[in-house]
Short mmCIF file of C-alpha atoms in Angstrom, two decimals:
data_model
loop_
_atom_site.label_atom_id
_atom_site.label_comp_id
_atom_site.label_asym_id
_atom_site.label_seq_id
_atom_site.Cartn_x
_atom_site.Cartn_y
_atom_site.Cartn_z
CA MET O 123 -2.48 52.18 -33.97
CA ALA O 124 -3.93 51.54 -30.51
CA ALA O 125 -5.92 54.21 -28.71
CA TYR O 126 -4.49 55.62 -25.49
CA ASP O 127 -6.21 54.22 -22.39
CA PRO O 128 -5.30 56.04 -19.16
CA PHE O 129 -7.06 53.41 -17.04
CA ARG O 130 -4.81 50.69 -18.42
CA ASP O 131 -1.74 52.71 -17.42
CA LEU O 132 -3.21 53.36 -13.96
CA ASP O 133 -3.97 49.65 -13.53
CA ARG O 134 -0.43 48.73 -14.59
CA LEU O 135 1.06 51.28 -12.17
CA ALA O 136 -1.09 49.99 -9.27
CA SER O 137 -0.13 46.38 -10.04
CA THR O 138 3.54 47.28 -10.16
CA LEU O 139 3.40 49.07 -6.81
CA LEU O 140 1.45 46.29 -5.12
CA ASP O 141 3.77 43.60 -6.49
CA ALA O 142 6.82 45.58 -5.35
CA ARG O 143 5.41 45.75 -1.81
CA ARG O 144 4.77 42.04 -1.73
CA GLY O 145 8.38 41.28 -2.61
CA GLY O 146 10.10 37.98 -2.02
CA PRO O 147 9.22 34.65 -3.51
CA ARG O 148 5.71 33.94 -4.70
CA ARG O 149 3.65 30.92 -3.74
CA MET O 150 2.77 28.44 -6.41
CA PRO O 151 -0.77 27.04 -6.62
CA MET O 152 -0.82 23.30 -6.03
CA ASP O 153 -3.03 20.23 -5.65
CA LEU O 154 -2.21 17.27 -3.42
CA TYR O 155 -3.98 13.91 -3.36
CA ARG O 156 -3.37 10.32 -2.32
CA ASP O 157 -3.49 7.61 -4.95
CA GLY O 158 -3.04 4.16 -3.41
CA ASP O 159 0.34 3.94 -1.73
CA HIS O 160 1.67 7.35 -2.77
CA TYR O 161 0.78 11.05 -2.73
CA VAL O 162 0.88 13.21 -5.85
CA LEU O 163 1.62 16.93 -5.67
CA SER O 164 0.93 19.02 -8.80
CA ALA O 165 2.15 22.62 -8.84
CA ASP O 166 1.60 25.25 -11.56
CA LEU O 167 4.89 26.78 -12.72
CA PRO O 168 4.18 28.29 -16.15
CA GLY O 169 7.16 29.58 -18.07
CA VAL O 170 9.69 28.18 -15.60
CA ASP O 171 12.89 26.69 -16.97
CA PRO O 172 13.02 23.07 -15.67
CA GLY O 173 16.70 23.57 -14.87
CA SER O 174 15.79 26.21 -12.28
CA VAL O 175 13.51 23.88 -10.30
CA ASP O 176 15.09 22.78 -7.03
CA ILE O 177 13.41 20.21 -4.77
CA ASP O 178 14.99 19.15 -1.50
CA VAL O 179 14.01 17.23 1.61
CA ASP O 180 15.47 18.10 5.01
CA GLY O 181 14.12 15.70 7.59
CA GLN O 182 10.37 15.81 6.99
CA LEU O 183 10.36 19.25 5.27
CA LEU O 184 9.93 19.26 1.47
CA THR O 185 10.96 22.53 -0.21
CA ILE O 186 10.29 23.43 -3.86
CA ARG O 187 12.00 26.46 -5.43
CA ALA O 188 11.81 27.71 -9.01
CA GLU O 189 12.72 30.78 -11.05
CA ARG O 190 11.03 32.27 -14.09
CA THR O 191 13.29 34.46 -16.22
CA LEU O 192 12.34 36.23 -19.42
CA ALA O 193 14.80 36.39 -22.27
CA ALA O 194 15.15 39.64 -24.16
CA GLY O 195 17.61 40.42 -26.89
CA GLU O 196 19.82 43.49 -27.05
CA GLY O 197 18.11 46.59 -28.31
CA VAL O 198 14.58 45.25 -27.81
CA LYS O 199 11.93 47.94 -27.49
CA TRP O 200 9.02 46.65 -25.45
CA ILE O 201 5.50 47.59 -26.56
CA THR O 202 3.94 45.99 -23.51
CA ARG O 203 5.41 43.74 -20.83
CA GLU O 204 2.98 42.10 -18.44
CA ARG O 205 4.85 38.85 -17.75
CA GLU O 206 7.47 39.25 -15.06
CA THR O 207 10.44 37.39 -13.75
CA ALA O 208 9.56 35.66 -10.52
CA SER O 209 10.81 33.38 -7.78
CA PHE O 210 8.51 30.69 -6.44
CA VAL O 211 8.78 28.74 -3.21
CA ARG O 212 6.61 26.21 -1.40
CA GLN O 213 7.31 24.17 1.73
CA LEU O 214 5.38 21.17 3.06
CA ASN O 215 5.77 19.24 6.27
CA LEU O 216 5.61 15.62 5.17
CA GLY O 217 4.86 14.14 8.57
CA GLN O 218 5.65 10.54 9.46
CA GLY O 219 5.16 7.53 7.23
CA ILE O 220 6.74 8.94 4.05
CA ASP O 221 9.57 7.23 2.17
CA THR O 222 11.68 10.34 1.56
CA ASP O 223 14.38 8.34 -0.30
CA ARG O 224 11.99 7.47 -3.15
CA ILE O 225 10.43 10.90 -3.87
CA SER O 226 10.50 11.63 -7.62
CA ALA O 227 9.51 14.59 -9.80
CA SER O 228 8.72 15.48 -13.41
CA TYR O 229 7.90 18.73 -15.21
CA ARG O 230 5.59 18.84 -18.26
CA ASN O 231 3.61 21.66 -19.87
CA GLY O 232 4.24 24.09 -17.01
CA VAL O 233 3.15 21.66 -14.28
CA LEU O 234 5.55 20.15 -11.75
CA SER O 235 4.45 16.70 -10.50
CA VAL O 236 6.06 15.29 -7.36
CA THR O 237 5.36 11.68 -6.37
CA ILE O 238 5.72 11.06 -2.64
CA PRO O 239 5.58 7.35 -1.70
CA VAL O 240 4.20 6.07 1.60
CA SER O 241 6.79 4.05 3.55
CA GLU O 242 6.33 0.32 3.92
CA LYS O 243 5.93 0.72 7.69
CA ALA O 244 3.02 3.13 7.23
CA LYS O 245 1.07 1.00 4.74
CA PRO O 246 -1.91 -0.85 6.12
CA ARG O 247 -1.24 -4.53 6.60
CA ARG O 248 -3.10 -7.57 7.78
CA ILE O 249 -1.91 -9.32 10.91
CA ALA O 250 -2.28 -13.10 10.83
CA VAL O 251 -3.64 -14.75 13.95
CA SER O 252 -1.99 -18.05 14.69
CA THR O 253 -3.47 -20.87 16.73
CA ASP O 254 -1.84 -23.85 18.32
CA ASP O 255 -4.25 -26.72 18.93
CA SER O 256 -1.89 -28.42 21.38
CA ASP O 257 -2.28 -25.74 24.08
CA ASP O 258 -3.86 -26.81 27.33
CA VAL O 259 -7.50 -26.06 27.51
CA ILE O 260 -8.58 -24.14 30.58
CA ALA O 261 -11.39 -26.01 32.23
CA ALA O 262 -13.89 -24.50 34.60
CA HIS O 263 -15.97 -26.37 37.11
CA GLU O 264 -18.78 -25.32 39.32
CA SER O 265 -18.31 -25.24 43.05
CA ALA O 266 -20.57 -24.41 45.93
CA PRO O 267 -21.24 -20.70 46.27
CA HIS O 268 -19.32 -18.92 49.00
CA PRO O 269 -21.23 -16.52 51.20
CA ILE O 270 -20.39 -12.85 50.83
CA GLU O 271 -19.67 -11.08 54.08
CA GLN O 272 -21.27 -7.71 54.55
#
């Protein structure tokens, strides 16, 4: 049998009140890096059902939404319940130079990975310089200096 700890109950009450005030969707922690010709976004979404993840692109705005729900059977008597249901949302402005048609995503071990490819137009490229040896050569010749009027 566990001993009664009034501080634990006070901490739980304070957390509940503060979370209730915050309301709305929660932000998900994420990392973003560039690897060659694409960006990789990794977002922590522990306990989220992959079917609840919604990713959409509207113009240059990428939006990620997800829901975490907790299953409980009928007649369950909770001893402690610290994990909560939650909604998550994150929006990123992609800017120019992104191929929005080829964005892909996967979800493994509580981490959502979104691959965002750079468009062909935005990739660095080398410009070839052509020469044509048959062009006329501009010749210069020296003439007598002209006086400068002052």
